[in-house]
Amino acid sequence: MDELLLVVVGTTDVSTIPGVSIAGPTPEATLYTPTLDVEYLVTGRPLTLDVIPVTPTGIPTPALVTRALAKGLPKLVVDAGCKYPPKIPVVHLGGIHGGDIKRGALPREAVERLVERGRTLGRGLAPLRLAIGESIPGGTTTAMAQLVALGYDAWGRTSSASPHNPKELKIAIVKEAVSRLKIPADAVTAAAEVGDPVHISVAAIALGAVEEGAEVILAGGTQMAAAAALYKALGGDPGRLTVATTRWIVEDRSADFMGLMKEVGVSRVVYSNASFAASRFEGLRAYEAGYVKEGVAMGYALWRAERRGLDVLRLVEEEYMRVTKAGGAGR
């Protein structure tokens, strides 16, 4: 079966709350990260700004790993609602940038539009095997909020791009956000009140594709628990989904990836065993210290490359050197 990698991108004001996200050098810069991620993934360089997304300490985006390992894989970028639209060809679902979930995330009509168009897109892409990834800073916080809104005990169980998961901060944000909801909420209400444009779009695309017989792999970490839960709330069977992620997510003791997947009903989980511990570059070795962990379908790209017997570390280091001009940065 032919494969297609979809990367669904969007933004939320949650990522600009200090301490929530390290997916950019500053909280405000996180609003550019999804845009730069997919521009770089598709073209080999960012276009909106002349900078590869990095953490505040210079650790590179997971898009670097995905690009290094999935160069021959067809890709489609879906803009679910970016603050800064990518300057590459994309599918627009008609969503908008998400707000601060403490006050409400999205207009209900925008969420309904994302569900309708996402489902239509998914149906149209069958019978391809679809791997659906994401890029949305602040997404583990909105994932927790949506899981709680749907009735799951997800308090403090979603991961973080930081080795120091700011769980207390995220829990406080989610508590305030869900306090105005009657729980359990339906999928549209959960996304509109305490979600973001990405997770509901991933869920809708997956639903449409599965309805037409496609194999769907959700390519991500604990955020995909929220996407799978929304998919289930929209009427989908989570037993039809596979989730592909990284060893760093599975082994993350500050979260509960496997427990969340079990509770949502996803029984098929695969993950990469890749290690960057032997890398020459500090920026890549930092992944072993708990930085980044997932994003932009990195886990799927690693798992797929391993299955094909590729030299993962060599390919990733080659791309790292290209991006950092012969490795001069991040050593």
Tab-separated table of C-alpha atoms in Angstrom:
chain	number	residue	atom	x	y	z
A	1	MET	CA	0.000	0.000	0.000
A	2	ASP	CA	1.337	3.442	-0.903
A	3	GLU	CA	2.232	5.726	2.001
A	4	LEU	CA	1.587	9.408	2.617
A	5	LEU	CA	2.878	11.478	5.511
A	6	LEU	CA	0.496	14.216	6.616
A	7	VAL	CA	1.689	16.861	9.030
A	8	VAL	CA	-1.112	18.884	10.589
A	9	VAL	CA	-0.017	22.273	11.894
A	10	GLY	CA	-1.615	24.981	13.961
A	11	THR	CA	-0.996	27.329	16.856
A	12	THR	CA	-2.547	28.208	20.186
A	13	ASP	CA	-2.040	31.087	22.609
A	14	VAL	CA	-1.393	28.448	25.281
A	15	SER	CA	2.197	28.157	23.997
A	16	THR	CA	2.814	31.831	24.808
A	17	ILE	CA	2.106	31.306	28.512
A	18	PRO	CA	5.583	31.473	30.099
A	19	GLY	CA	6.829	28.055	31.150
A	20	VAL	CA	4.432	25.955	29.082
A	21	SER	CA	6.493	25.287	25.951
A	22	ILE	CA	10.184	25.229	24.992
A	23	ALA	CA	9.402	24.724	21.279
A	24	GLY	CA	11.074	28.023	20.442
A	25	PRO	CA	13.694	30.412	21.831
A	26	THR	CA	10.949	32.523	23.501
A	27	PRO	CA	7.247	31.964	24.278
A	28	GLU	CA	6.227	34.364	21.483
A	29	ALA	CA	8.505	32.609	18.990
A	30	THR	CA	6.586	29.354	19.487
A	31	LEU	CA	3.850	30.802	17.273
A	32	TYR	CA	6.279	30.574	14.339
A	33	THR	CA	7.499	27.044	15.086
A	34	PRO	CA	4.882	24.962	13.200
A	35	THR	CA	5.243	27.198	10.149
A	36	LEU	CA	9.035	26.932	10.130
A	37	ASP	CA	8.884	23.205	10.851
A	38	VAL	CA	6.899	22.331	7.743
A	39	GLU	CA	8.627	24.854	5.491
A	40	TYR	CA	11.936	23.244	6.417
A	41	LEU	CA	10.540	19.706	6.225
A	42	VAL	CA	9.310	20.210	2.661
A	43	THR	CA	11.935	22.525	1.154
A	44	GLY	CA	15.031	21.969	3.292
A	45	ARG	CA	14.995	25.488	4.662
A	46	PRO	CA	12.586	27.760	6.540
A	47	LEU	CA	11.005	30.524	4.477
A	48	THR	CA	8.984	32.750	6.803
A	49	LEU	CA	12.047	33.390	8.978
A	50	ASP	CA	15.641	32.447	8.230
A	51	VAL	CA	16.005	30.211	11.256
A	52	ILE	CA	15.549	26.516	12.027
A	53	PRO	CA	13.263	26.088	15.062
A	54	VAL	CA	15.241	25.323	18.200
A	55	THR	CA	14.669	25.191	21.957
A	56	PRO	CA	15.930	28.083	24.116
A	57	THR	CA	19.206	26.148	24.542
A	58	GLY	CA	19.653	25.441	20.820
A	59	ILE	CA	18.374	21.868	20.522
A	60	PRO	CA	17.008	21.328	16.993
A	61	THR	CA	13.425	20.688	15.957
A	62	PRO	CA	12.302	17.064	15.502
A	63	ALA	CA	11.538	18.059	11.911
A	64	LEU	CA	15.287	17.669	11.319
A	65	VAL	CA	15.053	13.961	12.144
A	66	THR	CA	11.927	13.480	10.056
A	67	ARG	CA	13.449	15.230	7.060
A	68	ALA	CA	16.648	13.195	7.327
A	69	LEU	CA	14.812	9.870	7.381
A	70	ALA	CA	11.728	10.439	5.231
A	71	LYS	CA	13.115	12.202	2.173
A	72	GLY	CA	11.557	9.692	-0.228
A	73	LEU	CA	8.173	9.658	1.466
A	74	PRO	CA	5.412	11.811	-0.125
A	75	LYS	CA	4.288	14.543	2.249
A	76	LEU	CA	1.200	16.708	2.590
A	77	VAL	CA	0.974	19.663	4.961
A	78	VAL	CA	-2.424	20.500	6.427
A	79	ASP	CA	-2.871	23.978	7.906
A	80	ALA	CA	-5.522	23.573	10.585
A	81	GLY	CA	-5.043	27.101	11.923
A	82	CYS	CA	-1.610	28.727	11.988
A	83	LYS	CA	-0.965	32.224	13.269
A	84	TYR	CA	1.566	32.587	10.445
A	85	PRO	CA	0.553	30.556	7.356
A	86	PRO	CA	3.361	28.478	5.837
A	87	LYS	CA	4.818	29.745	2.563
A	88	ILE	CA	4.522	26.363	0.870
A	89	PRO	CA	1.620	24.540	-0.784
A	90	VAL	CA	-0.740	23.304	1.914
A	91	VAL	CA	-4.290	22.062	2.363
A	92	HIS	CA	-6.278	24.682	4.285
A	93	LEU	CA	-9.055	23.238	6.441
A	94	GLY	CA	-10.548	26.608	7.306
A	95	GLY	CA	-9.479	26.686	10.943
A	96	ILE	CA	-8.017	29.576	12.884
A	97	HIS	CA	-5.289	30.180	15.457
A	98	GLY	CA	-6.381	28.911	18.865
A	99	GLY	CA	-6.930	31.132	21.875
A	100	ASP	CA	-6.011	30.792	25.545
A	101	ILE	CA	-8.077	27.816	26.755
A	102	LYS	CA	-8.728	29.497	30.098
A	103	ARG	CA	-11.132	31.721	28.173
A	104	GLY	CA	-12.138	29.469	25.253
A	105	ALA	CA	-10.103	28.098	22.375
A	106	LEU	CA	-12.057	28.326	19.122
A	107	PRO	CA	-15.470	29.356	17.785
A	108	ARG	CA	-17.725	26.311	17.633
A	109	GLU	CA	-18.403	26.891	13.937
A	110	ALA	CA	-14.648	26.771	13.224
A	111	VAL	CA	-14.372	23.383	14.945
A	112	GLU	CA	-17.386	22.055	13.051
A	113	ARG	CA	-15.754	23.203	9.820
A	114	LEU	CA	-12.516	21.423	10.725
A	115	VAL	CA	-14.408	18.214	11.444
A	116	GLU	CA	-16.349	18.335	8.185
A	117	ARG	CA	-13.397	19.253	5.975
A	118	GLY	CA	-10.941	17.013	7.773
A	119	ARG	CA	-13.234	14.028	7.377
A	120	THR	CA	-13.684	14.833	3.688
A	121	LEU	CA	-9.914	15.078	3.229
A	122	GLY	CA	-9.360	11.751	4.954
A	123	ARG	CA	-11.930	10.022	2.773
A	124	GLY	CA	-10.329	11.417	-0.340
A	125	LEU	CA	-6.889	10.106	0.586
A	126	ALA	CA	-7.953	6.479	1.070
A	127	PRO	CA	-6.802	3.793	0.354
A	128	LEU	CA	-3.318	5.228	1.009
A	129	ARG	CA	-1.642	4.307	4.275
A	130	LEU	CA	-1.677	7.585	6.149
A	131	ALA	CA	0.784	8.571	8.845
A	132	ILE	CA	-0.548	11.705	10.507
A	133	GLY	CA	1.858	13.861	12.517
A	134	GLU	CA	1.560	17.252	14.163
A	135	SER	CA	3.351	20.432	15.081
A	136	ILE	CA	1.673	22.617	17.688
A	137	PRO	CA	3.611	24.092	20.610
A	138	GLY	CA	1.583	23.940	23.797
A	139	GLY	CA	-0.136	20.857	22.429
A	140	THR	CA	0.503	18.617	25.429
A	141	THR	CA	-1.394	21.114	27.596
A	142	THR	CA	-4.379	21.325	25.252
A	143	ALA	CA	-4.194	17.535	24.886
A	144	MET	CA	-4.543	17.135	28.650
A	145	ALA	CA	-7.433	19.596	28.700
A	146	GLN	CA	-9.330	17.834	25.931
A	147	LEU	CA	-8.803	14.402	27.473
A	148	VAL	CA	-10.140	15.665	30.810
A	149	ALA	CA	-13.066	17.365	29.064
A	150	LEU	CA	-13.917	14.068	27.341
A	151	GLY	CA	-13.982	12.298	30.697
A	152	TYR	CA	-10.507	10.749	30.975
A	153	ASP	CA	-8.285	10.967	34.043
A	154	ALA	CA	-5.412	12.642	32.202
A	155	TRP	CA	-4.236	14.947	34.981
A	156	GLY	CA	-0.465	15.342	34.712
A	157	ARG	CA	-0.125	12.399	32.323
A	158	THR	CA	0.824	14.163	29.079
A	159	SER	CA	4.467	14.623	28.167
A	160	SER	CA	6.638	17.691	27.552
A	161	ALA	CA	9.410	18.773	25.184
A	162	SER	CA	11.387	19.627	28.314
A	163	PRO	CA	13.118	17.103	30.607
A	164	HIS	CA	11.394	18.991	33.419
A	165	ASN	CA	7.712	18.526	32.617
A	166	PRO	CA	5.906	21.614	34.014
A	167	LYS	CA	2.993	19.495	35.210
A	168	GLU	CA	1.854	21.788	38.017
A	169	LEU	CA	1.587	24.732	35.623
A	170	LYS	CA	-0.235	22.690	33.000
A	171	ILE	CA	-2.629	21.213	35.572
A	172	ALA	CA	-3.443	24.693	36.896
A	173	ILE	CA	-4.212	25.931	33.368
A	174	VAL	CA	-6.370	22.900	32.606
A	175	LYS	CA	-8.263	23.120	35.920
A	176	GLU	CA	-9.234	26.699	35.194
A	177	ALA	CA	-10.136	25.862	31.599
A	178	VAL	CA	-12.385	22.868	32.289
A	179	SER	CA	-14.090	24.448	35.315
A	180	ARG	CA	-16.762	25.938	33.066
A	181	LEU	CA	-17.552	22.607	31.311
A	182	LYS	CA	-20.006	19.836	32.010
A	183	ILE	CA	-17.865	16.705	31.835
A	184	PRO	CA	-17.862	14.525	29.798
A	185	ALA	CA	-18.228	16.894	26.871
A	186	ASP	CA	-18.700	15.964	23.233
A	187	ALA	CA	-15.787	16.212	20.809
A	188	VAL	CA	-16.751	19.549	19.270
A	189	THR	CA	-17.333	21.178	22.660
A	190	ALA	CA	-14.042	19.845	24.043
A	191	ALA	CA	-12.083	21.205	21.090
A	192	ALA	CA	-13.898	24.534	20.972
A	193	GLU	CA	-13.675	25.254	24.678
A	194	VAL	CA	-10.303	23.831	25.768
A	195	GLY	CA	-8.599	22.505	22.633
A	196	ASP	CA	-6.803	23.781	19.569
A	197	PRO	CA	-7.183	23.440	15.792
A	198	VAL	CA	-4.753	20.519	15.390
A	199	HIS	CA	-6.013	17.608	17.504
A	200	ILE	CA	-9.582	17.778	16.234
A	201	SER	CA	-8.287	17.998	12.656
A	202	VAL	CA	-6.079	14.928	13.125
A	203	ALA	CA	-9.081	13.088	14.553
A	204	ALA	CA	-11.369	14.078	11.680
A	205	ILE	CA	-8.842	13.188	8.968
A	206	ALA	CA	-8.251	9.822	10.617
A	207	LEU	CA	-11.984	9.188	10.872
A	208	GLY	CA	-12.623	9.881	7.201
A	209	ALA	CA	-9.682	7.760	6.096
A	210	VAL	CA	-10.635	4.776	8.267
A	211	GLU	CA	-14.215	4.980	7.021
A	212	GLU	CA	-12.882	4.390	3.513
A	213	GLY	CA	-10.686	1.476	4.557
A	214	ALA	CA	-7.334	3.218	4.887
A	215	GLU	CA	-4.652	2.190	7.356
A	216	VAL	CA	-4.049	5.127	9.691
A	217	ILE	CA	-1.013	5.652	11.890
A	218	LEU	CA	-1.092	8.529	14.360
A	219	ALA	CA	2.514	9.684	14.406
A	220	GLY	CA	3.203	11.310	17.739
A	221	GLY	CA	3.332	11.076	21.509
A	222	THR	CA	0.801	11.811	24.242
A	223	GLN	CA	-0.870	14.409	22.020
A	224	MET	CA	-2.110	11.483	19.927
A	225	ALA	CA	-4.022	10.201	22.955
A	226	ALA	CA	-6.135	13.347	22.656
A	227	ALA	CA	-6.479	12.936	18.894
A	228	ALA	CA	-7.530	9.289	19.338
A	229	ALA	CA	-9.992	10.243	22.086
A	230	LEU	CA	-11.553	12.908	19.856
A	231	TYR	CA	-11.676	10.395	16.980
A	232	LYS	CA	-13.493	7.964	19.297
A	233	ALA	CA	-15.898	10.682	20.462
A	234	LEU	CA	-16.686	11.452	16.811
A	235	GLY	CA	-17.730	7.825	16.328
A	236	GLY	CA	-14.466	6.173	15.310
A	237	ASP	CA	-13.175	2.803	16.507
A	238	PRO	CA	-9.769	3.355	18.206
A	239	GLY	CA	-8.987	-0.308	17.619
A	240	ARG	CA	-8.540	0.584	13.949
A	241	LEU	CA	-5.701	3.007	14.717
A	242	THR	CA	-1.979	2.483	15.183
A	243	VAL	CA	0.155	4.987	17.092
A	244	ALA	CA	3.863	5.298	16.270
A	245	THR	CA	6.180	7.174	18.613
A	246	THR	CA	9.683	7.250	20.094
A	247	ARG	CA	11.369	5.340	22.876
A	248	TRP	CA	11.824	8.699	24.606
A	249	ILE	CA	8.042	9.076	24.902
A	250	VAL	CA	7.431	5.496	26.014
A	251	GLU	CA	10.153	5.750	28.691
A	252	ASP	CA	9.105	9.217	29.902
A	253	ARG	CA	8.354	8.735	33.594
A	254	SER	CA	6.895	12.227	33.890
A	255	ALA	CA	3.966	11.143	31.706
A	256	ASP	CA	1.923	8.003	31.012
A	257	PHE	CA	1.820	7.392	27.276
A	258	MET	CA	0.983	3.681	27.393
A	259	GLY	CA	-1.619	4.132	30.105
A	260	LEU	CA	-3.392	6.867	28.163
A	261	MET	CA	-3.390	4.781	24.990
A	262	LYS	CA	-4.926	1.854	26.852
A	263	GLU	CA	-7.646	4.008	28.392
A	264	VAL	CA	-8.559	5.593	25.060
A	265	GLY	CA	-8.677	2.155	23.452
A	266	VAL	CA	-5.632	2.203	21.162
A	267	SER	CA	-4.132	-1.286	21.346
A	268	ARG	CA	-1.627	-1.059	18.484
A	269	VAL	CA	1.420	0.961	19.529
A	270	VAL	CA	4.817	0.829	17.817
A	271	TYR	CA	7.905	2.821	18.700
A	272	SER	CA	11.455	3.463	17.642
A	273	ASN	CA	14.391	2.182	19.670
A	274	ALA	CA	16.769	4.779	18.241
A	275	SER	CA	19.407	6.351	20.452
A	276	PHE	CA	21.418	9.510	19.885
A	277	ALA	CA	23.720	8.837	22.851
A	278	ALA	CA	26.685	8.182	20.557
A	279	SER	CA	26.190	11.323	18.467
A	280	ARG	CA	29.099	13.702	17.953
A	281	PHE	CA	26.752	16.626	18.489
A	282	GLU	CA	25.500	17.942	21.796
A	283	GLY	CA	22.241	19.121	20.227
A	284	LEU	CA	21.354	15.534	19.277
A	285	ARG	CA	22.661	13.927	22.463
A	286	ALA	CA	20.257	16.199	24.343
A	287	TYR	CA	17.396	14.030	23.086
A	288	GLU	CA	18.709	11.312	25.420
A	289	ALA	CA	18.405	13.744	28.333
A	290	GLY	CA	14.668	14.135	27.788
A	291	TYR	CA	14.528	17.094	25.438
A	292	VAL	CA	12.048	17.237	22.533
A	293	LYS	CA	11.005	13.518	22.545
A	294	GLU	CA	8.483	13.808	19.664
A	295	GLY	CA	6.867	16.057	17.082
A	296	VAL	CA	6.540	16.451	13.309
A	297	ALA	CA	6.089	12.648	13.016
A	298	MET	CA	9.637	12.009	14.243
A	299	GLY	CA	8.777	8.706	15.930
A	300	TYR	CA	7.154	7.352	12.796
A	301	ALA	CA	10.138	8.425	10.676
A	302	LEU	CA	12.565	6.722	13.074
A	303	TRP	CA	10.482	3.525	13.319
A	304	ARG	CA	10.035	3.349	9.555
A	305	ALA	CA	13.772	3.884	8.946
A	306	GLU	CA	14.695	1.182	11.460
A	307	ARG	CA	12.360	-1.280	9.767
A	308	ARG	CA	14.178	-0.579	6.507
A	309	GLY	CA	17.583	-1.168	8.047
A	310	LEU	CA	18.796	2.401	7.551
A	311	ASP	CA	21.721	3.866	9.480
A	312	VAL	CA	19.570	6.276	11.450
A	313	LEU	CA	22.247	8.163	13.376
A	314	ARG	CA	24.444	8.676	10.314
A	315	LEU	CA	21.560	10.101	8.276
A	316	VAL	CA	20.414	12.387	11.091
A	317	GLU	CA	23.967	13.646	11.724
A	318	GLU	CA	24.437	14.364	8.025
A	319	GLU	CA	21.305	16.506	8.004
A	320	TYR	CA	22.355	18.163	11.266
A	321	MET	CA	25.717	19.096	9.751
A	322	ARG	CA	24.032	20.475	6.626
A	323	VAL	CA	21.676	22.610	8.670
A	324	THR	CA	24.348	23.878	11.053
A	325	LYS	CA	26.906	24.552	8.300
A	326	ALA	CA	29.270	21.610	8.844
A	327	GLY	CA	28.282	21.159	12.464
A	328	GLY	CA	29.611	24.438	13.776
A	329	ALA	CA	26.558	24.980	15.980
A	330	GLY	CA	25.377	22.822	18.843
A	331	ARG	CA	28.628	20.944	19.485
